[in-house]
PDB file of C-alpha atoms in Angstrom:
ATOM      1  CA  MET G1467       0.079  -0.130  -0.063  1.00 48.00           C
ATOM      2  CA  ASP G1468       1.215   3.461  -0.646  1.00 74.00           C
ATOM      3  CA  LYS G1469       1.638   6.182   1.967  1.00 87.00           C
ATOM      4  CA  PRO G1470      -0.989   6.342   4.380  1.00 93.00           C
ATOM      5  CA  ILE G1471      -3.538   9.123   4.753  1.00 97.00           C
ATOM      6  CA  PRO G1472      -2.156  11.884   6.976  1.00 97.00           C
ATOM      7  CA  ASP G1473      -3.677  13.525   9.641  1.00 98.00           C
ATOM      8  CA  LEU G1474      -5.068  17.343   9.630  1.00 97.00           C
ATOM      9  CA  GLU G1475      -5.781  19.280  12.831  1.00 97.00           C
ATOM     10  CA  LEU G1476      -8.852  20.949  13.513  1.00 98.00           C
ATOM     11  CA  ASN G1477      -9.491  24.108  15.446  1.00 98.00           C
ATOM     12  CA  ASP G1478     -11.195  22.317  18.126  1.00 97.00           C
ATOM     13  CA  GLY G1479      -7.681  20.119  18.562  1.00 97.00           C
ATOM     14  CA  THR G1480      -9.179  17.252  16.899  1.00 98.00           C
ATOM     15  CA  GLN G1481      -7.407  15.273  14.086  1.00 97.00           C
ATOM     16  CA  LEU G1482      -8.993  14.834  10.774  1.00 98.00           C
ATOM     17  CA  PRO G1483      -7.607  12.159   7.929  1.00 98.00           C
ATOM     18  CA  ALA G1484      -6.623  14.345   4.873  1.00 98.00           C
ATOM     19  CA  LEU G1485      -8.533  12.425   2.524  1.00 98.00           C
ATOM     20  CA  GLY G1486     -12.237  10.552   3.126  1.00 98.00           C
ATOM     21  CA  PHE G1487     -14.617   8.280   2.110  1.00 98.00           C
ATOM     22  CA  GLY G1488     -17.853   8.893   0.662  1.00 97.00           C
ATOM     23  CA  THR G1489     -20.926   6.473   1.285  1.00 97.00           C
ATOM     24  CA  TYR G1490     -23.977   8.298  -0.447  1.00 96.00           C
ATOM     25  CA  LYS G1491     -26.184   5.474  -1.622  1.00 95.00           C
ATOM     26  CA  LEU G1492     -24.077   2.690   0.057  1.00 97.00           C
ATOM     27  CA  ASN G1493     -26.732   1.245   1.626  1.00 97.00           C
ATOM     28  CA  GLY G1494     -27.703  -2.142   3.133  1.00 97.00           C
ATOM     29  CA  ARG G1495     -25.460  -5.564   3.418  1.00 98.00           C
ATOM     30  CA  ALA G1496     -23.432  -4.457  -0.129  1.00 98.00           C
ATOM     31  CA  GLY G1497     -23.137  -0.870   1.264  1.00 98.00           C
ATOM     32  CA  VAL G1498     -21.687  -2.461   4.358  1.00 98.00           C
ATOM     33  CA  ASP G1499     -19.486  -4.591   2.675  1.00 98.00           C
ATOM     34  CA  THR G1500     -17.728  -1.743   0.520  1.00 98.00           C
ATOM     35  CA  ILE G1501     -17.231   0.265   3.323  1.00 98.00           C
ATOM     36  CA  VAL G1502     -15.754  -2.308   5.368  1.00 98.00           C
ATOM     37  CA  ARG G1503     -13.158  -2.760   2.359  1.00 98.00           C
ATOM     38  CA  ALA G1504     -12.737   1.116   2.295  1.00 98.00           C
ATOM     39  CA  MET G1505     -11.463   1.260   5.844  1.00 98.00           C
ATOM     40  CA  ARG G1506      -9.342  -1.903   5.305  1.00 97.00           C
ATOM     41  CA  ASN G1507      -8.184   0.074   2.370  1.00 97.00           C
ATOM     42  CA  GLY G1508      -6.663   2.522   4.555  1.00 97.00           C
ATOM     43  CA  TYR G1509      -9.586   4.984   4.856  1.00 98.00           C
ATOM     44  CA  GLY G1510      -9.987   6.579   8.456  1.00 98.00           C
ATOM     45  CA  LEU G1511     -12.838   9.095   7.748  1.00 98.00           C
ATOM     46  CA  LEU G1512     -16.405   7.850   6.531  1.00 98.00           C
ATOM     47  CA  ASP G1513     -18.816  10.778   5.272  1.00 98.00           C
ATOM     48  CA  SER G1514     -22.610   9.812   5.717  1.00 98.00           C
ATOM     49  CA  ALA G1515     -25.909  11.874   6.475  1.00 98.00           C
ATOM     50  CA  PHE G1516     -29.144  11.353   8.236  1.00 97.00           C
ATOM     51  CA  ASN G1517     -30.336  11.850   4.469  1.00 96.00           C
ATOM     52  CA  TYR G1518     -28.493   9.196   2.915  1.00 97.00           C
ATOM     53  CA  GLU G1519     -30.504   6.662   5.213  1.00 96.00           C
ATOM     54  CA  ASN G1520     -27.500   4.677   5.531  1.00 98.00           C
ATOM     55  CA  GLU G1521     -26.098   5.695   9.064  1.00 98.00           C
ATOM     56  CA  GLY G1522     -26.896   2.341   9.945  1.00 98.00           C
ATOM     57  CA  ALA G1523     -24.737   0.363   7.405  1.00 98.00           C
ATOM     58  CA  VAL G1524     -21.605   2.582   8.702  1.00 98.00           C
ATOM     59  CA  GLY G1525     -22.051   1.916  12.304  1.00 98.00           C
ATOM     60  CA  ALA G1526     -22.421  -1.741  11.431  1.00 98.00           C
ATOM     61  CA  ALA G1527     -19.307  -1.464   9.051  1.00 98.00           C
ATOM     62  CA  VAL G1528     -17.191   0.142  11.571  1.00 98.00           C
ATOM     63  CA  LYS G1529     -18.095  -2.894  14.290  1.00 98.00           C
ATOM     64  CA  ALA G1530     -17.529  -5.381  11.324  1.00 98.00           C
ATOM     65  CA  SER G1531     -14.377  -4.078  10.068  1.00 97.00           C
ATOM     66  CA  GLY G1532     -12.499  -5.177  13.043  1.00 96.00           C
ATOM     67  CA  LEU G1533     -10.448  -1.761  13.444  1.00 97.00           C
ATOM     68  CA  ALA G1534     -10.110  -0.064  16.992  1.00 97.00           C
ATOM     69  CA  ARG G1535     -12.787   2.371  16.917  1.00 97.00           C
ATOM     70  CA  ASP G1536     -10.599   5.380  17.737  1.00 96.00           C
ATOM     71  CA  THR G1537      -9.033   5.192  14.496  1.00 97.00           C
ATOM     72  CA  ILE G1538     -11.876   5.769  12.477  1.00 98.00           C
ATOM     73  CA  ARG G1539     -14.098   9.116  12.242  1.00 98.00           C
ATOM     74  CA  VAL G1540     -17.194   8.973  11.351  1.00 98.00           C
ATOM     75  CA  THR G1541     -19.457  11.619   9.950  1.00 98.00           C
ATOM     76  CA  SER G1542     -23.092  12.553   9.739  1.00 98.00           C
ATOM     77  CA  LYS G1543     -25.587  15.569   8.584  1.00 98.00           C
ATOM     78  CA  LEU G1544     -28.609  17.286  10.165  1.00 98.00           C
ATOM     79  CA  PRO G1545     -31.073  17.734   7.175  1.00 97.00           C
ATOM     80  CA  GLY G1546     -32.373  21.147   6.257  1.00 95.00           C
ATOM     81  CA  ARG G1547     -35.761  20.330   7.447  1.00 95.00           C
ATOM     82  CA  ARG G1548     -34.644  19.783  11.089  1.00 96.00           C
ATOM     83  CA  HIS G1549     -33.034  23.046  12.058  1.00 98.00           C
ATOM     84  CA  ARG G1550     -35.517  24.140  14.618  1.00 98.00           C
ATOM     85  CA  TYR G1551     -33.854  23.754  18.047  1.00 98.00           C
ATOM     86  CA  ALA G1552     -35.298  20.669  19.466  1.00 98.00           C
ATOM     87  CA  GLU G1553     -36.045  18.914  16.361  1.00 98.00           C
ATOM     88  CA  ALA G1554     -32.304  19.440  15.527  1.00 98.00           C
ATOM     89  CA  ARG G1555     -31.105  18.018  19.187  1.00 98.00           C
ATOM     90  CA  ALA G1556     -33.035  15.114  18.619  1.00 98.00           C
ATOM     91  CA  THR G1557     -32.186  14.481  15.082  1.00 98.00           C
ATOM     92  CA  VAL G1558     -28.444  14.355  16.242  1.00 98.00           C
ATOM     93  CA  GLU G1559     -29.504  11.906  18.887  1.00 98.00           C
ATOM     94  CA  GLU G1560     -31.388   9.728  16.412  1.00 98.00           C
ATOM     95  CA  SER G1561     -27.752   9.636  14.488  1.00 98.00           C
ATOM     96  CA  LEU G1562     -26.629   7.947  17.026  1.00 97.00           C
ATOM     97  CA  PHE G1563     -28.859   5.700  17.777  1.00 97.00           C
ATOM     98  CA  ARG G1564     -29.105   4.299  13.799  1.00 98.00           C
ATOM     99  CA  THR G1565     -25.179   4.046  13.792  1.00 98.00           C
ATOM    100  CA  GLY G1566     -25.160   2.092  16.986  1.00 97.00           C
ATOM    101  CA  LEU G1567     -22.082   3.890  18.206  1.00 97.00           C
ATOM    102  CA  ASP G1568     -21.327   5.361  21.416  1.00 94.00           C
ATOM    103  CA  HIS G1569     -20.746   8.883  19.814  1.00 96.00           C
ATOM    104  CA  LEU G1570     -20.162  10.365  16.441  1.00 98.00           C
ATOM    105  CA  ASP G1571     -16.850  11.989  15.385  1.00 98.00           C
ATOM    106  CA  ILE G1572     -18.489  14.750  13.300  1.00 98.00           C
ATOM    107  CA  TYR G1573     -21.595  16.189  12.624  1.00 98.00           C
ATOM    108  CA  LEU G1574     -22.270  18.729  10.114  1.00 98.00           C
ATOM    109  CA  ILE G1575     -25.145  20.810   9.344  1.00 98.00           C
ATOM    110  CA  HIS G1576     -26.085  19.732   5.770  1.00 98.00           C
ATOM    111  CA  TRP G1577     -27.088  23.362   4.236  1.00 96.00           C
ATOM    112  CA  PRO G1578     -28.389  26.502   5.754  1.00 97.00           C
ATOM    113  CA  ASN G1579     -31.301  26.354   4.039  1.00 96.00           C
ATOM    114  CA  PRO G1580     -31.654  30.116   4.275  1.00 94.00           C
ATOM    115  CA  LYS G1581     -35.579  30.365   3.020  1.00 93.00           C
ATOM    116  CA  THR G1582     -36.278  29.074   6.690  1.00 94.00           C
ATOM    117  CA  GLY G1583     -33.768  31.048   8.361  1.00 95.00           C
ATOM    118  CA  LEU G1584     -33.375  28.578  11.505  1.00 97.00           C
ATOM    119  CA  TYR G1585     -29.624  27.373  10.814  1.00 98.00           C
ATOM    120  CA  VAL G1586     -28.366  29.490  13.965  1.00 98.00           C
ATOM    121  CA  GLU G1587     -30.601  27.217  16.006  1.00 98.00           C
ATOM    122  CA  ALA G1588     -29.611  24.337  14.353  1.00 98.00           C
ATOM    123  CA  TRP G1589     -25.776  25.412  15.308  1.00 98.00           C
ATOM    124  CA  GLN G1590     -26.502  25.989  18.714  1.00 98.00           C
ATOM    125  CA  ALA G1591     -27.851  22.387  18.744  1.00 98.00           C
ATOM    126  CA  LEU G1592     -24.820  21.132  17.494  1.00 98.00           C
ATOM    127  CA  VAL G1593     -22.544  23.298  20.002  1.00 98.00           C
ATOM    128  CA  ASP G1594     -24.839  21.733  22.738  1.00 98.00           C
ATOM    129  CA  ALA G1595     -24.786  18.406  21.390  1.00 98.00           C
ATOM    130  CA  GLN G1596     -20.733  18.679  21.411  1.00 98.00           C
ATOM    131  CA  LYS G1597     -20.816  19.701  24.787  1.00 98.00           C
ATOM    132  CA  ALA G1598     -23.197  16.818  26.021  1.00 97.00           C
ATOM    133  CA  GLY G1599     -20.350  14.848  24.283  1.00 97.00           C
ATOM    134  CA  LEU G1600     -22.748  13.336  21.735  1.00 97.00           C
ATOM    135  CA  VAL G1601     -20.253  14.626  19.223  1.00 98.00           C
ATOM    136  CA  ARG G1602     -16.475  15.330  18.929  1.00 98.00           C
ATOM    137  CA  THR G1603     -16.502  17.928  16.145  1.00 98.00           C
ATOM    138  CA  ILE G1604     -19.209  20.168  14.545  1.00 98.00           C
ATOM    139  CA  GLY G1605     -19.050  22.064  11.381  1.00 98.00           C
ATOM    140  CA  VAL G1606     -21.360  22.784   8.425  1.00 98.00           C
ATOM    141  CA  CYS G1607     -21.720  22.047   4.561  1.00 98.00           C
ATOM    142  CA  ASN G1608     -22.663  24.568   1.504  1.00 97.00           C
ATOM    143  CA  PHE G1609     -22.302  27.472   3.966  1.00 98.00           C
ATOM    144  CA  LEU G1610     -21.260  30.777   2.195  1.00 97.00           C
ATOM    145  CA  PRO G1611     -19.031  33.356   4.215  1.00 98.00           C
ATOM    146  CA  GLU G1612     -22.300  35.299   5.174  1.00 98.00           C
ATOM    147  CA  HIS G1613     -24.034  32.158   6.710  1.00 98.00           C
ATOM    148  CA  ILE G1614     -20.758  31.374   8.756  1.00 98.00           C
ATOM    149  CA  GLU G1615     -19.956  35.042   9.710  1.00 98.00           C
ATOM    150  CA  ARG G1616     -23.660  34.841  11.531  1.00 98.00           C
ATOM    151  CA  ILE G1617     -23.149  31.736  13.079  1.00 98.00           C
ATOM    152  CA  VAL G1618     -19.865  32.961  14.828  1.00 98.00           C
ATOM    153  CA  ALA G1619     -21.298  36.413  15.724  1.00 98.00           C
ATOM    154  CA  GLU G1620     -24.565  34.791  17.511  1.00 98.00           C
ATOM    155  CA  THR G1621     -22.796  31.695  19.141  1.00 98.00           C
ATOM    156  CA  GLY G1622     -18.967  32.598  19.241  1.00 98.00           C
ATOM    157  CA  VAL G1623     -18.442  28.769  18.039  1.00 98.00           C
ATOM    158  CA  VAL G1624     -16.420  28.763  15.033  1.00 98.00           C
ATOM    159  CA  PRO G1625     -17.128  25.364  12.593  1.00 98.00           C
ATOM    160  CA  ALA G1626     -14.282  23.013  12.588  1.00 98.00           C
ATOM    161  CA  ILE G1627     -15.307  22.020   8.791  1.00 98.00           C
ATOM    162  CA  ASN G1628     -17.074  23.722   5.818  1.00 98.00           C
ATOM    163  CA  GLN G1629     -18.106  20.875   3.400  1.00 98.00           C
ATOM    164  CA  VAL G1630     -18.762  22.377  -0.242  1.00 97.00           C
ATOM    165  CA  GLU G1631     -19.141  21.279  -3.907  1.00 95.00           C
ATOM    166  CA  LEU G1632     -15.701  21.392  -4.998  1.00 96.00           C
ATOM    167  CA  HIS G1633     -14.010  20.209  -8.418  1.00 95.00           C
ATOM    168  CA  PRO G1634     -11.992  21.456 -11.203  1.00 96.00           C
ATOM    169  CA  TYR G1635     -15.117  22.736 -13.086  1.00 94.00           C
ATOM    170  CA  PHE G1636     -16.100  24.564  -9.666  1.00 95.00           C
ATOM    171  CA  PRO G1637     -12.924  25.298  -7.967  1.00 95.00           C
ATOM    172  CA  GLN G1638     -14.253  27.230  -4.997  1.00 95.00           C
ATOM    173  CA  ALA G1639     -11.093  29.771  -4.716  1.00 95.00           C
ATOM    174  CA  GLU G1640     -13.008  32.493  -2.543  1.00 96.00           C
ATOM    175  CA  GLN G1641     -14.465  29.921  -0.298  1.00 97.00           C
ATOM    176  CA  LEU G1642     -11.214  28.181   0.343  1.00 97.00           C
ATOM    177  CA  ALA G1643      -9.447  31.370   1.105  1.00 98.00           C
ATOM    178  CA  PHE G1644     -12.570  32.804   3.519  1.00 98.00           C
ATOM    179  CA  ASP G1645     -12.663  29.389   5.084  1.00 98.00           C
ATOM    180  CA  ARG G1646      -8.591  29.338   5.763  1.00 98.00           C
ATOM    181  CA  SER G1647      -8.774  32.665   7.212  1.00 98.00           C
ATOM    182  CA  LYS G1648     -11.178  31.463   9.965  1.00 98.00           C
ATOM    183  CA  GLY G1649      -9.134  28.314  10.686  1.00 98.00           C
ATOM    184  CA  ILE G1650     -11.850  26.135   8.999  1.00 98.00           C
ATOM    185  CA  VAL G1651     -10.685  22.929   6.731  1.00 98.00           C
ATOM    186  CA  THR G1652     -12.867  22.798   3.825  1.00 98.00           C
ATOM    187  CA  GLN G1653     -14.234  19.491   2.576  1.00 98.00           C
ATOM    188  CA  ALA G1654     -15.040  18.386  -0.710  1.00 97.00           C
ATOM    189  CA  TRP G1655     -18.045  16.398  -1.692  1.00 95.00           C
ATOM    190  CA  SER G1656     -18.413  15.163  -5.400  1.00 90.00           C
ATOM    191  CA  PRO G1657     -14.643  15.623  -5.879  1.00 95.00           C
ATOM    192  CA  LEU G1658     -14.749  14.009  -8.900  1.00 93.00           C
ATOM    193  CA  GLY G1659     -17.677  15.722 -10.231  1.00 83.00           C
ATOM    194  CA  ARG G1660     -21.017  13.660 -10.881  1.00 70.00           C
ATOM    195  CA  ALA G1661     -22.547  12.950 -13.771  1.00 56.00           C
ATOM    196  CA  ASN G1662     -20.057  14.857 -15.958  1.00 67.00           C
ATOM    197  CA  ASP G1663     -16.887  14.780 -18.179  1.00 85.00           C
ATOM    198  CA  ILE G1664     -14.438  15.653 -15.623  1.00 91.00           C
ATOM    199  CA  ILE G1665     -12.758  12.041 -15.401  1.00 91.00           C
ATOM    200  CA  ARG G1666     -12.146  12.558 -19.350  1.00 93.00           C
ATOM    201  CA  ASN G1667     -11.015  15.790 -19.730  1.00 94.00           C
ATOM    202  CA  GLU G1668      -8.191  16.010 -21.834  1.00 96.00           C
ATOM    203  CA  THR G1669      -6.293  18.661 -20.051  1.00 97.00           C
ATOM    204  CA  ILE G1670      -6.149  17.277 -17.009  1.00 98.00           C
ATOM    205  CA  GLY G1671      -5.236  13.659 -18.620  1.00 97.00           C
ATOM    206  CA  GLU G1672      -2.204  15.859 -19.841  1.00 98.00           C
ATOM    207  CA  ILE G1673      -1.280  16.368 -16.613  1.00 98.00           C
ATOM    208  CA  ALA G1674      -2.091  12.589 -15.351  1.00 98.00           C
ATOM    209  CA  ARG G1675       0.347  11.060 -18.274  1.00 98.00           C
ATOM    210  CA  ARG G1676       3.129  13.316 -17.226  1.00 98.00           C
ATOM    211  CA  HIS G1677       3.124  12.308 -13.754  1.00 98.00           C
ATOM    212  CA  GLY G1678       2.022   8.801 -14.311  1.00 98.00           C
ATOM    213  CA  ARG G1679      -0.971   8.568 -12.580  1.00 98.00           C
ATOM    214  CA  SER G1680      -4.674   8.571 -13.111  1.00 97.00           C
ATOM    215  CA  ILE G1681      -7.022  11.665 -13.948  1.00 97.00           C
ATOM    216  CA  PRO G1682      -9.028  10.807 -10.512  1.00 97.00           C
ATOM    217  CA  GLN G1683      -5.741  10.935  -8.825  1.00 98.00           C
ATOM    218  CA  ILE G1684      -4.644  14.382 -10.373  1.00 98.00           C
ATOM    219  CA  ILE G1685      -7.837  15.951  -9.312  1.00 98.00           C
ATOM    220  CA  LEU G1686      -7.607  14.464  -5.629  1.00 98.00           C
ATOM    221  CA  ARG G1687      -3.867  15.749  -5.467  1.00 98.00           C
ATOM    222  CA  TRP G1688      -5.186  19.109  -6.583  1.00 98.00           C
ATOM    223  CA  GLN G1689      -7.518  19.459  -3.748  1.00 98.00           C
ATOM    224  CA  VAL G1690      -5.439  17.882  -1.437  1.00 98.00           C
ATOM    225  CA  GLN G1691      -2.691  20.506  -2.277  1.00 98.00           C
ATOM    226  CA  GLN G1692      -4.971  23.534  -1.649  1.00 97.00           C
ATOM    227  CA  GLY G1693      -5.757  21.991   1.943  1.00 97.00           C
ATOM    228  CA  ALA G1694      -9.200  20.779   0.691  1.00 98.00           C
ATOM    229  CA  VAL G1695     -10.110  17.243   2.117  1.00 98.00           C
ATOM    230  CA  PRO G1696     -11.694  15.233  -0.674  1.00 98.00           C
ATOM    231  CA  LEU G1697     -14.613  12.751  -0.301  1.00 98.00           C
ATOM    232  CA  PRO G1698     -14.297  10.032  -2.702  1.00 97.00           C
ATOM    233  CA  LYS G1699     -16.560   7.289  -3.423  1.00 95.00           C
ATOM    234  CA  ALA G1700     -15.481   4.070  -4.891  1.00 95.00           C
ATOM    235  CA  THR G1701     -16.936   0.175  -4.725  1.00 96.00           C
ATOM    236  CA  SER G1702     -14.000  -1.836  -6.129  1.00 97.00           C
ATOM    237  CA  ASP G1703     -10.836  -2.359  -4.104  1.00 97.00           C
ATOM    238  CA  GLU G1704      -8.583  -1.036  -7.091  1.00 97.00           C
ATOM    239  CA  ARG G1705     -10.513   2.518  -6.972  1.00 97.00           C
ATOM    240  CA  GLN G1706     -10.688   2.685  -3.310  1.00 98.00           C
ATOM    241  CA  VAL G1707      -6.703   2.089  -3.243  1.00 97.00           C
ATOM    242  CA  GLU G1708      -6.287   4.302  -6.252  1.00 97.00           C
ATOM    243  CA  ASN G1709      -7.969   7.362  -4.976  1.00 97.00           C
ATOM    244  CA  ARG G1710      -6.251   7.411  -1.550  1.00 97.00           C
ATOM    245  CA  SER G1711      -2.774   7.000  -3.392  1.00 98.00           C
ATOM    246  CA  VAL G1712      -2.024  10.754  -3.806  1.00 98.00           C
ATOM    247  CA  PHE G1713       0.010  11.499  -0.912  1.00 98.00           C
ATOM    248  CA  ASP G1714       3.488  10.300  -2.801  1.00 96.00           C
ATOM    249  CA  PHE G1715       3.416  13.027  -5.556  1.00 97.00           C
ATOM    250  CA  GLU G1716       3.166  16.636  -5.799  1.00 98.00           C
ATOM    251  CA  LEU G1717       1.927  18.751  -8.831  1.00 98.00           C
ATOM    252  CA  SER G1718       3.607  21.959  -9.692  1.00 98.00           C
ATOM    253  CA  ARG G1719       2.079  25.270  -9.717  1.00 98.00           C
ATOM    254  CA  SER G1720       1.804  25.242 -13.245  1.00 98.00           C
ATOM    255  CA  ASP G1721      -0.310  21.897 -12.997  1.00 98.00           C
ATOM    256  CA  MET G1722      -2.411  23.993 -10.356  1.00 98.00           C
ATOM    257  CA  ASP G1723      -3.276  27.094 -11.926  1.00 97.00           C
ATOM    258  CA  THR G1724      -3.927  24.844 -15.581  1.00 98.00           C
ATOM    259  CA  ILE G1725      -6.314  22.839 -13.295  1.00 97.00           C
ATOM    260  CA  ALA G1726      -7.921  25.979 -11.490  1.00 96.00           C
ATOM    261  CA  SER G1727      -8.538  27.401 -15.216  1.00 96.00           C
ATOM    262  CA  LEU G1728     -10.989  24.756 -15.784  1.00 95.00           C
ATOM    263  CA  ALA G1729     -13.843  26.615 -14.103  1.00 94.00           C
ATOM    264  CA  ARG G1730     -17.023  26.977 -16.225  1.00 88.00           C
ATOM    265  CA  PRO G1731     -20.231  28.819 -15.557  1.00 83.00           C
ATOM    266  CA  ASP G1732     -22.186  25.706 -15.698  1.00 76.00           C
ATOM    267  CA  GLY G1733     -20.001  23.591 -13.869  1.00 76.00           C
ATOM    268  CA  ARG G1734     -21.632  23.505 -10.303  1.00 78.00           C
ATOM    269  CA  LEU G1735     -23.790  20.315  -9.611  1.00 71.00           C
ATOM    270  CA  ALA G1736     -26.191  21.963  -7.063  1.00 62.00           C
ATOM    271  CA  ASP G1737     -27.752  25.041  -7.036  1.00 51.00           C
ATOM    272  CA  GLN G1738     -29.977  27.046  -4.390  1.00 40.00           C
ATOM    273  CA  ASP G1739     -33.081  24.946  -4.668  1.00 40.00           C
ATOM    274  CA  PRO G1740     -33.507  22.819  -1.396  1.00 38.00           C
ATOM    275  CA  ALA G1741     -34.535  19.833  -3.080  1.00 38.00           C
ATOM    276  CA  ARG G1742     -31.094  19.630  -4.974  1.00 41.00           C
ATOM    277  CA  TYR G1743     -29.398  20.114  -1.660  1.00 41.00           C
ATOM    278  CA  GLU G1744     -31.763  17.595   0.099  1.00 41.00           C
ATOM    279  CA  GLU G1745     -29.901  14.925  -2.091  1.00 39.00           C
ATOM    280  CA  PHE G1746     -26.893  15.241  -0.288  1.00 36.00           C
TER     281      PHE G1746
END
């Protein structure tokens, strides 16, 4: 196996693997088997959500893996329809019950749902759940700078993580810079795109050939070198190992800039439609 995935330090003093494993649509026994193989293939960060309806599969996989619980970080997320304080707190508890674990390592607000405007309530619920020991690290997803500024101003607590869409067609340079300025680690969902041609892009293909790597490895390395934490998903052992093997080479500044230049107006996978975000 190539170099292990290194850890990053979060602003709450905990450690976060620099690359994780996405579990969207990994459900049931087949999902458990895939997640177990991912852990045995070197992944120590599992990304789930209440809306994925697979928190039970993730918890079962952690137990079935035979790995020590403190070597695996399990993430789940609060859905946009559960932002009222009491609902949010109960949902965190329900996520914990579904996994069958004694704590969740990371819990995130899935998106700010700005039309309802209750995300500060939701954030306070996560702050209190952390104080109660239900979760170790708290953060957000799909929060713009103004959303983060507001929760910090009203609660005094800075998120440790902001998980956003980030890939070569939607590079998120401004969001990355903002998160970095606040000491927030940015995670990348759908880091290899979804239903688009990123993994067949000829410009990235040329960089891949020069480095003797695959296109997905180049994309993931591009994210890692910016300090982002990508969360790729793969079902085969070969792809799982390939995706995590990005810590033994480096892209040049020219490579990085070339990939960032692929940004395009239609490159975003999700928009401000709540139904789209609820998929994630």
